Coordinates of C-alpha atoms in Angstrom, one line a residue:
Chain A
X94 CA 210.9 123.4 -58.8
X95 CA 209.0 120.6 -60.2
X96 CA 205.5 119.9 -58.8
X97 CA 204.7 116.3 -58.5
X98 CA 201.4 115.6 -60.2
X99 CA 199.7 112.2 -59.9
X100 CA 197.7 112.0 -63.0
X101 CA 199.3 114.5 -65.3
X102 CA 202.6 113.7 -66.8
X103 CA 204.5 116.9 -67.8
X104 CA 207.0 115.9 -70.5
X105 CA 210.6 117.0 -69.7
X106 CA 211.7 116.1 -73.3
X107 CA 211.0 118.6 -76.0
X108 CA 208.8 116.6 -78.3
X109 CA 207.5 118.2 -81.4
X110 CA 205.0 117.4 -84.1
X111 CA 207.5 117.5 -86.9
X112 CA 205.1 116.4 -89.6
X113 CA 201.5 115.4 -89.9
X114 CA 198.9 114.5 -92.6
X115 CA 195.2 114.1 -92.9
X116 CA 193.5 111.7 -95.4
X117 CA 189.8 111.2 -95.9
X118 CA 187.0 110.0 -98.1
X119 CA 184.2 111.7 -100.1
X120 CA 182.2 113.2 -97.3
X121 CA 185.3 114.5 -95.5
X122 CA 186.5 116.2 -98.6
X123 CA 183.1 117.8 -98.9
X124 CA 183.2 119.2 -95.3
X125 CA 184.6 122.5 -94.2
X126 CA 188.1 121.1 -93.6
X127 CA 188.2 119.2 -96.9
X128 CA 190.5 121.7 -98.6
X129 CA 193.1 121.2 -95.9
X130 CA 193.2 117.4 -96.2
X131 CA 196.4 116.1 -97.9
X132 CA 194.5 113.5 -99.9
X133 CA 191.0 112.2 -100.3
X134 CA 189.4 109.4 -102.4
X135 CA 185.9 110.2 -103.7
X136 CA 185.2 106.4 -104.0
X137 CA 186.3 105.8 -100.3
X138 CA 187.9 102.5 -101.6
X139 CA 191.5 103.7 -101.9
X140 CA 191.8 101.2 -104.8
X141 CA 191.1 98.2 -102.6
X142 CA 188.6 95.3 -103.0
X143 CA 187.3 95.3 -99.4
X144 CA 186.5 98.1 -97.1
X145 CA 188.8 96.7 -94.5
X146 CA 191.8 96.9 -96.8
X147 CA 190.6 100.4 -97.9
X148 CA 191.1 101.5 -94.2
X149 CA 194.5 99.9 -94.1
X150 CA 195.5 101.6 -97.4
X151 CA 194.2 105.0 -96.2
X152 CA 196.4 104.8 -93.1
X153 CA 199.3 103.8 -95.2
X154 CA 198.8 106.8 -97.5
X155 CA 198.5 109.1 -94.5
X156 CA 201.7 107.9 -92.9
X157 CA 203.6 108.0 -96.1
X158 CA 202.3 111.6 -96.8
X159 CA 203.5 112.7 -93.4
X160 CA 206.9 111.1 -93.9
X161 CA 207.3 112.6 -97.4
X162 CA 206.6 116.1 -96.2
X163 CA 209.8 115.9 -94.1
X164 CA 211.7 113.8 -96.6
X165 CA 211.8 111.0 -94.1
X166 CA 211.9 107.3 -94.9
X167 CA 210.5 104.3 -93.0
X168 CA 213.8 103.5 -91.5
X169 CA 214.0 106.9 -89.8
X170 CA 211.1 106.0 -87.6
X171 CA 212.1 104.3 -84.3
X172 CA 208.6 103.4 -83.1
X173 CA 205.2 103.3 -84.6
X174 CA 202.0 103.5 -82.4
X175 CA 198.8 103.0 -84.3
X176 CA 195.2 102.0 -83.8
X177 CA 191.9 101.8 -85.7
X178 CA 188.3 100.6 -85.2
X179 CA 188.5 97.1 -86.7
X180 CA 188.5 94.0 -84.6
X181 CA 191.9 93.2 -83.1
X182 CA 193.2 96.5 -84.7
X183 CA 193.8 94.6 -87.9
X184 CA 193.6 97.6 -90.2
X185 CA 196.8 98.9 -88.7
X186 CA 198.6 95.6 -88.6
X187 CA 197.8 94.8 -92.2
X188 CA 198.4 98.3 -93.5
X189 CA 201.7 98.8 -91.7
X190 CA 203.0 95.3 -92.2
X191 CA 205.4 96.3 -94.9
X192 CA 207.0 99.2 -93.0
X193 CA 209.4 97.2 -90.9
X194 CA 209.2 99.5 -87.9
X195 CA 208.7 98.5 -84.3
X196 CA 205.0 98.7 -83.7
X197 CA 202.7 99.2 -80.7
X198 CA 199.0 98.7 -81.5
X199 CA 196.5 100.5 -79.3
X200 CA 192.8 100.4 -79.0
X201 CA 190.8 103.2 -77.3
X202 CA 187.7 103.2 -79.6
X203 CA 187.4 106.8 -80.8
X204 CA 190.0 108.0 -78.2
X205 CA 192.7 106.2 -80.1
X206 CA 194.3 109.3 -81.6
X207 CA 195.0 110.9 -78.2
X208 CA 195.9 107.5 -76.7
X209 CA 198.5 106.7 -79.4
X210 CA 200.1 110.2 -79.1
X211 CA 200.1 109.8 -75.3
X212 CA 201.7 106.3 -75.6
X213 CA 204.2 107.4 -78.1
X214 CA 205.3 110.5 -76.1
X215 CA 205.6 108.3 -72.9
X216 CA 207.9 106.0 -74.8
X217 CA 209.9 108.9 -76.1
X218 CA 210.1 110.4 -72.6
X219 CA 211.4 107.2 -71.2
X220 CA 214.1 106.4 -73.7
X221 CA 216.6 108.9 -75.1
X222 CA 217.3 106.5 -77.9
X223 CA 213.9 107.1 -79.4
X224 CA 214.4 110.1 -81.6
X225 CA 211.5 110.0 -84.1
X226 CA 208.2 108.2 -83.6
X227 CA 205.0 108.0 -85.6
X228 CA 201.4 107.8 -84.5
X229 CA 198.6 106.8 -86.9
X230 CA 194.8 106.6 -86.4
X231 CA 192.2 105.5 -88.9
X232 CA 188.5 104.8 -89.1
X233 CA 186.4 103.9 -92.2
X234 CA 182.7 104.4 -92.4
X235 CA 182.0 101.3 -94.4
X236 CA 184.2 99.0 -92.4
X237 CA 182.7 100.3 -89.1
X238 CA 179.1 100.0 -90.4
X239 CA 179.8 96.4 -91.3
X240 CA 181.4 95.6 -88.1
X241 CA 179.3 97.5 -85.6
X242 CA 175.9 98.1 -87.3
X243 CA 174.2 96.8 -90.4
X244 CA 175.3 95.9 -93.9
X245 CA 176.2 99.0 -96.0
X246 CA 173.2 98.7 -98.3
X247 CA 170.7 97.9 -95.5
X248 CA 167.8 100.4 -95.5
X249 CA 167.6 101.7 -92.0
X250 CA 166.9 105.0 -90.3
X251 CA 169.5 106.6 -88.1
X252 CA 168.4 108.2 -84.8
X253 CA 168.9 111.9 -84.6
X254 CA 171.4 111.5 -81.8
X255 CA 173.4 109.0 -84.0
X256 CA 176.8 110.1 -85.5
X257 CA 178.5 109.4 -88.7
X258 CA 181.7 107.4 -88.5
X259 CA 184.2 109.3 -90.6
X260 CA 186.4 107.8 -93.3
X261 CA 189.5 109.5 -92.2
X262 CA 193.1 109.0 -91.1
X263 CA 195.5 111.2 -89.2
X264 CA 199.3 110.5 -89.2
X265 CA 201.7 112.3 -86.9
X266 CA 205.5 112.2 -86.8
X267 CA 206.9 113.2 -83.4
X268 CA 210.5 114.2 -83.1
X269 CA 212.7 114.9 -80.0
X270 CA 214.6 118.1 -79.9
X271 CA 217.8 117.9 -77.9
X272 CA 219.6 121.1 -77.4
X273 CA 219.1 124.5 -78.9
X274 CA 220.7 123.6 -82.2
X275 CA 218.1 120.8 -83.0
X276 CA 215.9 121.4 -85.9
X277 CA 212.1 121.7 -85.6
X278 CA 212.0 124.7 -83.4
X279 CA 209.1 126.0 -85.4
X280 CA 207.0 123.0 -84.8
X281 CA 204.1 122.6 -82.3
X282 CA 204.9 120.8 -79.1
X283 CA 203.2 118.1 -77.0
X284 CA 204.0 119.1 -73.5
X285 CA 201.8 117.0 -71.1
X286 CA 199.4 114.1 -71.1
X287 CA 196.9 112.6 -68.7
X288 CA 195.3 109.2 -69.2
X289 CA 191.5 109.0 -69.0
X290 CA 189.4 107.0 -66.5
X291 CA 186.7 104.6 -67.6
X292 CA 183.4 106.5 -66.9
X293 CA 179.9 105.0 -67.1
X294 CA 178.0 106.7 -69.8
X295 CA 174.6 105.9 -68.1
X296 CA 173.0 104.7 -71.4
X297 CA 173.0 101.5 -73.4
X298 CA 171.8 103.3 -76.5
X299 CA 174.3 102.6 -79.3
X300 CA 173.0 105.5 -81.3
X301 CA 173.8 108.0 -78.6
X302 CA 177.5 107.5 -78.1
X303 CA 178.3 111.2 -78.0
X304 CA 176.0 111.5 -75.0
X305 CA 177.6 108.5 -73.3
X306 CA 181.1 109.9 -73.8
X307 CA 180.4 113.4 -72.6
X308 CA 180.8 112.4 -68.9
X309 CA 184.2 110.9 -69.5
X310 CA 185.3 114.1 -71.2
X311 CA 183.8 116.1 -68.3
X312 CA 185.6 114.1 -65.7
X313 CA 188.9 114.3 -67.5
X314 CA 188.7 118.1 -67.9
X315 CA 187.7 118.5 -64.2
X316 CA 190.5 116.2 -63.1
X317 CA 193.0 118.0 -65.2
X318 CA 192.2 121.5 -63.9
X319 CA 191.9 120.3 -60.3
X320 CA 195.4 118.9 -60.5
X321 CA 197.0 121.5 -62.8
X322 CA 197.9 125.0 -61.7
X323 CA 196.4 126.2 -65.0
X324 CA 193.0 127.6 -65.5
X325 CA 190.7 127.2 -68.6
X326 CA 191.3 130.8 -69.5
X327 CA 195.0 130.0 -70.1
X328 CA 193.9 127.9 -73.1
X329 CA 192.6 128.9 -76.5
X330 CA 190.5 125.7 -76.9
X331 CA 189.5 122.6 -75.1
X332 CA 189.0 120.3 -78.0
X333 CA 187.0 117.1 -77.6
X334 CA 187.1 114.3 -80.1
X335 CA 183.7 113.2 -81.3
X336 CA 181.0 114.2 -78.8
X337 CA 178.8 115.6 -81.6
X338 CA 176.0 117.9 -80.8
X339 CA 174.4 115.8 -78.1
X340 CA 177.6 115.1 -76.2
X341 CA 178.8 118.7 -76.6
X342 CA 175.6 120.1 -75.2
X343 CA 175.8 117.8 -72.2
X344 CA 179.5 118.6 -71.6
X345 CA 178.8 122.3 -71.8
X346 CA 176.1 122.0 -69.2
X347 CA 178.4 120.1 -66.8
X348 CA 181.3 122.6 -67.3
X349 CA 179.0 125.6 -66.9
X350 CA 178.1 124.2 -63.5
X351 CA 181.4 122.8 -62.3
X352 CA 184.1 124.8 -64.1
X353 CA 182.6 128.1 -65.3
X354 CA 184.4 129.6 -68.2
X355 CA 185.6 126.3 -69.7
X356 CA 182.4 125.9 -71.7
X357 CA 183.2 129.0 -73.8
X358 CA 186.4 127.6 -75.1
X359 CA 185.1 124.1 -75.8
X360 CA 185.0 122.9 -79.3
X361 CA 184.5 119.4 -80.8
X362 CA 186.1 117.7 -83.8
X363 CA 182.8 115.9 -84.5
X364 CA 181.2 119.2 -85.1
X365 CA 184.0 120.6 -87.2
X366 CA 184.5 117.8 -89.8
X367 CA 181.2 118.1 -91.6
X368 CA 179.0 121.0 -92.6
X369 CA 175.8 119.8 -91.0
X370 CA 173.8 122.4 -93.0
X371 CA 174.5 120.5 -96.2
X372 CA 175.7 117.1 -94.9
X373 CA 173.2 114.9 -93.1
X374 CA 175.6 113.8 -90.3
X375 CA 172.9 114.0 -87.6
X376 CA 174.7 114.7 -84.3
X377 CA 178.1 115.0 -86.0
X378 CA 181.1 113.0 -86.9
X379 CA 182.5 110.1 -84.9
X380 CA 185.2 107.4 -85.3
X381 CA 188.8 107.7 -84.2
X382 CA 189.8 109.2 -87.6
X383 CA 187.7 112.2 -86.8
X384 CA 189.8 113.7 -84.0
X385 CA 193.0 112.5 -85.8
X386 CA 192.2 114.2 -89.1
X387 CA 190.8 117.4 -87.5
X388 CA 194.0 117.6 -85.4
X389 CA 196.2 117.2 -88.4
X390 CA 194.3 119.4 -90.8
X391 CA 193.0 122.1 -88.5
X392 CA 194.5 122.5 -85.0
X393 CA 198.2 121.6 -85.7
X394 CA 198.4 124.1 -88.5
X395 CA 196.8 126.7 -86.3
X396 CA 199.4 126.0 -83.6
X397 CA 202.3 125.9 -86.0
X398 CA 201.4 129.3 -87.4
X399 CA 200.9 130.6 -83.8
X400 CA 197.4 131.6 -84.5
X401 CA 196.6 129.8 -81.3
X402 CA 199.0 129.0 -78.5
X403 CA 197.7 126.3 -76.2
X404 CA 195.0 123.7 -76.5
X405 CA 193.9 120.7 -74.4
X406 CA 193.1 117.9 -76.8
X407 CA 191.0 115.0 -75.7
X408 CA 189.7 112.4 -78.1
X409 CA 186.7 110.6 -76.6
X410 CA 186.2 106.9 -76.8
X411 CA 183.0 104.9 -76.4
X412 CA 184.0 101.5 -75.0
X413 CA 181.5 98.9 -76.1
X414 CA 181.1 96.0 -78.5
X415 CA 178.2 94.8 -80.6
X416 CA 177.8 92.0 -78.0
X417 CA 177.9 94.2 -75.0
X418 CA 175.2 96.4 -76.5
X419 CA 173.0 93.5 -77.4
X420 CA 173.4 92.3 -73.8
X421 CA 172.2 95.6 -72.6
X422 CA 175.4 96.8 -71.0
X423 CA 176.0 100.5 -70.6
X424 CA 178.4 102.3 -72.9
X425 CA 181.6 103.4 -71.0
X426 CA 183.5 106.5 -72.0
X427 CA 187.2 107.4 -71.8
X428 CA 188.9 110.6 -72.6
X429 CA 192.7 110.8 -72.3
X430 CA 194.1 114.4 -72.5
X431 CA 197.2 115.8 -74.3
X432 CA 198.3 119.3 -74.0
X433 CA 199.6 120.9 -77.2
X434 CA 201.4 124.2 -77.4
X435 CA 202.6 126.4 -80.3
X436 CA 206.4 126.8 -80.8
X437 CA 207.9 129.2 -78.3
Chain B
X109 CA 137.0 106.2 -111.2
X110 CA 136.5 102.5 -110.3
X111 CA 140.3 101.9 -110.1
X112 CA 140.6 104.6 -107.4
X113 CA 138.0 102.8 -105.3
X114 CA 140.0 99.6 -105.7
X115 CA 143.4 101.1 -105.0
X116 CA 142.5 103.6 -102.2
X117 CA 141.7 101.0 -99.5
X118 CA 144.9 99.1 -100.3
X119 CA 146.9 102.3 -100.0
X120 CA 145.3 103.1 -96.7
X121 CA 145.8 99.6 -95.3
X122 CA 149.5 99.4 -96.4
X123 CA 150.1 102.9 -95.2
X124 CA 148.5 102.3 -91.8
X125 CA 150.6 99.2 -91.1
X126 CA 153.7 101.1 -92.0
X127 CA 152.5 104.1 -89.9
X128 CA 152.0 101.9 -86.8
X129 CA 155.4 100.2 -87.2
X130 CA 157.1 103.6 -87.6
X131 CA 155.3 104.8 -84.4
X132 CA 156.8 101.9 -82.5
X133 CA 160.3 102.5 -84.0
X134 CA 160.2 106.2 -83.1
X135 CA 158.5 106.1 -79.7
X136 CA 159.8 102.9 -78.2
X137 CA 163.2 101.1 -78.0
X138 CA 161.9 98.4 -80.3
X139 CA 164.4 97.7 -83.1
X140 CA 163.4 97.3 -86.7
X141 CA 164.4 93.6 -86.6
X142 CA 161.9 93.0 -83.8
X143 CA 159.3 95.0 -85.7
X144 CA 159.7 92.6 -88.7
X145 CA 159.4 89.5 -86.5
X146 CA 156.4 91.0 -84.7
X147 CA 154.7 91.9 -88.1
X148 CA 155.1 88.3 -89.4
X149 CA 153.7 86.8 -86.1
X150 CA 150.8 89.3 -86.2
X151 CA 150.0 88.0 -89.7
X152 CA 149.8 84.4 -88.5
X153 CA 147.7 85.5 -85.6
X154 CA 145.3 87.5 -87.8
X155 CA 144.8 84.6 -90.1
X156 CA 144.4 82.2 -87.1
X157 CA 141.6 84.2 -85.6
X158 CA 139.9 84.5 -88.9
X159 CA 140.4 88.2 -89.4
X160 CA 142.8 88.2 -92.3
X161 CA 140.7 86.5 -95.0
X162 CA 137.8 88.9 -94.8
X163 CA 140.3 91.8 -94.9
X164 CA 141.9 90.3 -97.9
X165 CA 138.6 89.9 -99.7
X166 CA 137.5 93.4 -98.7
X167 CA 140.7 95.4 -99.5
X168 CA 142.3 93.3 -102.2
X169 CA 145.5 91.5 -102.9
X170 CA 147.7 94.5 -102.2
X171 CA 147.3 94.0 -98.5
X172 CA 149.4 90.9 -98.7
X173 CA 152.5 93.0 -99.5
X174 CA 153.4 93.9 -95.9
X175 CA 155.0 91.1 -94.0
X176 CA 151.7 90.4 -92.3
X177 CA 150.8 88.9 -95.6
X178 CA 153.9 86.6 -95.3
X179 CA 152.6 85.5 -91.9
X180 CA 149.1 85.0 -93.2
X181 CA 150.4 82.9 -96.0
X182 CA 152.2 80.7 -93.4
X183 CA 149.0 80.4 -91.4
X184 CA 146.9 79.6 -94.5
X185 CA 149.5 77.0 -95.6
X186 CA 149.6 75.3 -92.2
X187 CA 145.8 75.2 -92.1
X188 CA 145.3 73.6 -95.5
X189 CA 148.2 71.2 -95.0
X190 CA 146.6 70.0 -91.7
X191 CA 143.2 69.7 -93.5
X192 CA 144.9 67.6 -96.2
X193 CA 147.5 65.5 -94.4
X194 CA 146.6 65.7 -90.7
X195 CA 149.3 66.2 -88.1
X196 CA 152.2 66.1 -90.5
X197 CA 150.8 69.3 -92.0
X198 CA 151.9 71.2 -88.9
X199 CA 155.5 70.6 -90.1
X200 CA 155.1 71.0 -93.8
X201 CA 152.5 73.7 -94.2
X202 CA 154.4 76.8 -93.2
X203 CA 157.5 76.5 -95.3
X204 CA 155.7 75.3 -98.4
X205 CA 153.3 78.2 -98.3
X206 CA 156.1 80.8 -97.9
X207 CA 158.6 79.0 -100.2
X208 CA 158.2 81.2 -103.2
X209 CA 159.0 84.4 -101.3
X210 CA 161.9 82.9 -99.4
X211 CA 163.4 81.2 -102.4
X212 CA 163.0 84.3 -104.6
X213 CA 164.7 86.5 -101.9
X214 CA 167.6 84.0 -101.4
X215 CA 168.1 83.5 -105.1
X216 CA 168.0 87.2 -106.0
X217 CA 170.1 88.1 -103.0
X218 CA 172.7 85.6 -104.1
X219 CA 172.8 86.6 -107.7
X220 CA 173.0 90.3 -106.9
X221 CA 175.7 89.7 -104.4
X222 CA 177.8 88.1 -107.1
X223 CA 177.0 90.8 -109.7
X224 CA 177.2 94.0 -107.7
X225 CA 179.6 95.6 -105.2
X226 CA 178.6 97.7 -102.2
X227 CA 179.1 101.4 -102.5
X228 CA 180.0 103.4 -99.5
X229 CA 177.3 105.3 -97.7
X230 CA 176.6 108.9 -98.6
X231 CA 175.0 111.4 -96.3
Chain C
X185 CA 182.1 111.4 -59.7
X186 CA 178.7 112.2 -61.2
X187 CA 175.5 110.5 -60.1
X188 CA 173.9 108.2 -62.5
X189 CA 170.6 110.0 -62.1
X190 CA 172.3 113.3 -62.9
X191 CA 173.8 111.8 -66.1
X192 CA 170.5 110.3 -67.2
X193 CA 168.8 113.6 -66.7
X194 CA 171.4 115.3 -68.9
X195 CA 171.1 112.7 -71.6
X196 CA 167.4 113.0 -71.6
X197 CA 167.6 116.8 -71.8
X198 CA 169.9 116.9 -74.8
X199 CA 168.9 113.9 -76.9
X200 CA 166.7 115.1 -79.7
X201 CA 163.4 113.3 -80.1
X202 CA 162.5 111.5 -83.4
X203 CA 160.4 113.6 -85.7
X204 CA 157.4 111.4 -85.2
X205 CA 154.9 113.2 -87.4
X206 CA 157.4 113.5 -90.4
X207 CA 158.6 109.9 -90.0
X208 CA 155.1 108.4 -89.7
X209 CA 153.7 110.5 -92.6
X210 CA 156.5 109.4 -94.9
X211 CA 156.1 105.8 -93.7
X212 CA 152.4 105.9 -94.4
X213 CA 152.9 107.3 -97.9
X214 CA 155.7 104.9 -98.9
X215 CA 154.0 101.9 -97.3
X216 CA 150.7 102.8 -99.0
X217 CA 152.4 103.3 -102.4
X218 CA 154.2 100.0 -102.3
X219 CA 151.0 98.1 -101.5
X220 CA 149.2 100.0 -104.2
X221 CA 151.9 99.0 -106.6
X222 CA 151.3 95.4 -105.4
X223 CA 147.6 95.7 -106.2
X224 CA 148.3 97.1 -109.6
X225 CA 150.7 94.2 -110.4
X226 CA 148.0 91.8 -109.1
X227 CA 145.5 93.3 -111.5
X228 CA 148.0 93.1 -114.4
X229 CA 148.8 89.4 -113.7
X230 CA 145.1 88.6 -113.3
X231 CA 144.5 90.4 -116.6
X232 CA 147.2 88.3 -118.3
X233 CA 145.4 85.3 -117.1
X234 CA 147.0 83.9 -114.0
X235 CA 144.6 82.6 -111.3
X236 CA 144.4 84.5 -108.1
X237 CA 146.8 82.3 -106.1
X238 CA 149.5 82.5 -108.8
X239 CA 149.0 86.2 -109.3
X240 CA 149.4 86.8 -105.5
X241 CA 152.6 84.8 -105.6
X242 CA 153.9 86.7 -108.6
X243 CA 153.2 90.0 -106.9
X244 CA 155.3 89.0 -103.9
X245 CA 158.1 87.8 -106.2
X246 CA 158.0 90.9 -108.3
X247 CA 158.3 93.2 -105.3
X248 CA 161.1 91.1 -103.9
X249 CA 162.9 91.5 -107.2
X250 CA 162.3 95.2 -107.1
X251 CA 163.6 95.5 -103.5
X252 CA 166.6 93.4 -104.3
X253 CA 167.4 95.3 -107.5
X254 CA 167.2 98.7 -105.9
X255 CA 169.4 97.4 -103.1
X256 CA 172.0 96.0 -105.5
X257 CA 172.0 99.3 -107.4
X258 CA 172.7 101.1 -104.1
X259 CA 169.6 103.2 -103.8
X260 CA 167.6 101.3 -101.2
X261 CA 169.4 102.8 -98.2
X262 CA 169.0 106.3 -99.6
X263 CA 165.3 105.8 -99.9
X264 CA 164.8 104.0 -96.6
X265 CA 166.3 106.8 -94.6
X266 CA 163.2 108.8 -95.5
X267 CA 160.6 106.1 -95.8
X268 CA 161.5 104.2 -92.6
X269 CA 158.9 101.5 -91.9
X270 CA 157.3 102.4 -95.2
X271 CA 159.9 100.3 -97.0
X272 CA 160.8 98.0 -94.1
X273 CA 157.4 96.4 -93.4
X274 CA 156.4 95.6 -97.0
X275 CA 158.2 92.6 -98.5
X276 CA 160.7 95.0 -100.1
X277 CA 162.3 95.3 -96.6
X278 CA 162.7 91.6 -96.5
X279 CA 164.4 91.6 -99.9
X280 CA 166.6 94.4 -98.9
X281 CA 167.7 92.6 -95.7
X282 CA 168.6 89.5 -97.6
X283 CA 170.3 91.2 -100.5
X284 CA 172.3 93.7 -98.4
X285 CA 173.6 91.0 -96.1
X286 CA 174.6 88.9 -99.1
X287 CA 176.4 91.7 -100.9
X288 CA 178.1 92.9 -97.8
X289 CA 179.5 89.5 -96.8
X290 CA 180.7 88.6 -100.3
X291 CA 184.2 89.6 -99.2
X292 CA 184.2 86.8 -96.6
X293 CA 183.6 84.0 -99.2
X294 CA 180.7 82.3 -100.8
X295 CA 180.0 79.8 -98.0
X296 CA 181.5 81.5 -94.9
X297 CA 180.4 84.9 -96.1
X298 CA 177.2 85.0 -98.1
X299 CA 176.1 81.5 -97.0
X300 CA 176.2 82.4 -93.3
X301 CA 175.2 86.0 -93.3
X302 CA 172.4 86.0 -95.9
X303 CA 170.0 84.9 -93.1
X304 CA 171.3 87.5 -90.6
X305 CA 168.3 89.8 -90.7
X306 CA 165.9 87.6 -92.6
X307 CA 166.5 84.5 -90.3
X308 CA 164.5 85.8 -87.3
X309 CA 161.6 86.6 -89.6
X310 CA 161.6 83.1 -91.1
X311 CA 162.2 81.4 -87.8
X312 CA 159.4 83.1 -85.8
X313 CA 157.1 83.1 -88.8
X314 CA 157.5 79.3 -89.0
X315 CA 157.3 78.8 -85.3
X316 CA 154.1 80.8 -85.1
X317 CA 152.8 78.7 -88.0
X318 CA 153.7 75.5 -86.1
X319 CA 152.0 76.8 -82.9
X320 CA 148.9 77.6 -85.0
X321 CA 149.1 74.2 -86.7
X322 CA 149.0 72.4 -83.3
X323 CA 146.1 74.4 -82.0
X324 CA 144.2 74.0 -85.3
X325 CA 145.0 70.2 -85.4
X326 CA 143.7 69.7 -81.9
X327 CA 140.6 71.8 -82.8
X328 CA 139.9 69.6 -85.8
X329 CA 140.2 66.5 -83.7
X330 CA 137.8 67.9 -81.1
X331 CA 135.4 68.8 -83.9
X332 CA 135.5 65.3 -85.2
X333 CA 135.0 64.0 -81.7
X334 CA 138.1 61.8 -81.8
X335 CA 140.2 63.8 -79.3
X336 CA 138.9 62.4 -76.1

């Protein structure tokens, strides 16, 4: 019997992560997950003249790497869902312009990774004709600094609560299994998703985005477990996107109070990407490439090798613009959830 | 030994201004851009109320290095222009006095922008 | 739904404070050192034979050159993360603001990029410096008129 759930969509289709790739820059390679990245460029330029094009190129490399792993070509992809941190999502549009694949651009700030995977699986669930889809998320430190903060060479001090926008991309190829004979039975699965709500972060401090997003993450997790029959202990991890140290501490406080037990399985991509002992990332990594690259380089391999069985994955987005911050508006957070499971 | 007596007051003055600015940055929500604006305006004010000149004579030329010096130069320029040309000096004095600094910064900024490329930030 | 006051309390609890003593000490040392360098340059220029006004101007220009060059070579931001206001408040910070904006916006063109953005950070300094100067000029002008008895 199927239980009707209002917010959570449990996918009836068997949708698998048939391939995935993580690409990064210098600092990402230097981090604890660096070895597991498929490609990294120590110059962060990816052979391009501008930082904006570098982000586009990085995304392209990530997607092509993921395709090559499964010997797929562009024409095998039925739908491409992608997003980035640049104005009007232009990094994705420029980077993917040559691919000739139907494209849906999404913007969810740093929640873009989960948002694109959620959108893509919803498309695949709704149409049998969609067999293989791709999701791509990129962020580039230099492009983001230029757009949201100060010039790259400007000499400023970052607050201790500030995070480091990662130069990273994660590409994912989702494939539908139909019937027992279908390939990809050994691949991890996306089995449910839940869109996030827009939640007031209660601060207008642009250098404390992790703190602002923690409440959106908390509300999403509480919503999920109040609606789902499952309990936190059924999961190996609850993975947030880029709360960093400040946001993770806040989230753990809330969970300890409202959903005891959940705080012990919480982990954050923003704290996994860099080694904060040797890398001066302050509160941790941020940027939508953070959760995308950590998912592709760390959690999906763990799921595929069945070292872990079930995770809730929620990239966290800080919804704001340079203008909204200057006008003193609060930062709003959003945290869509996807549920990922290891192959049966 | 003499040189230490000349340099020490300059060191302390420059350090103190930076110290106070840093205090504002760390303890209040005032952004660095506002600090710079405030420092320049403070320079004009210090000159206007007649405090800057004695400080300059006492401590030495090094104290004009912080942006208060930029402000004081504007104040001084306006004053001498008004003395010389009357009311029109209100409009000409400020920019002419600060012209060397502004022009040098613009010129060098432009040249270096043509010659050098930005490098991505490192932690 | 969580109360805003509850959220604010949590943010306050977990947001680390600035390391005020460390930051201010570094700012003091760097700011002091740059001013001392200015004084040494002044002595050098005076020794060469420039008068005091020209020497002062040359000191400013030299430090602007230094700030701009270090920015162009890519080191200024790495120093400033430690020195903070120590490099911001001296005229080196002004040079860094101008040069970094110009370098950064090169990719958007000579006029629409560099031309527009070069004043991004430096503009407010120039604007409010000049405006304060004008305000002072008006007050000073009125004061001179009163002194000469020709105001009333």
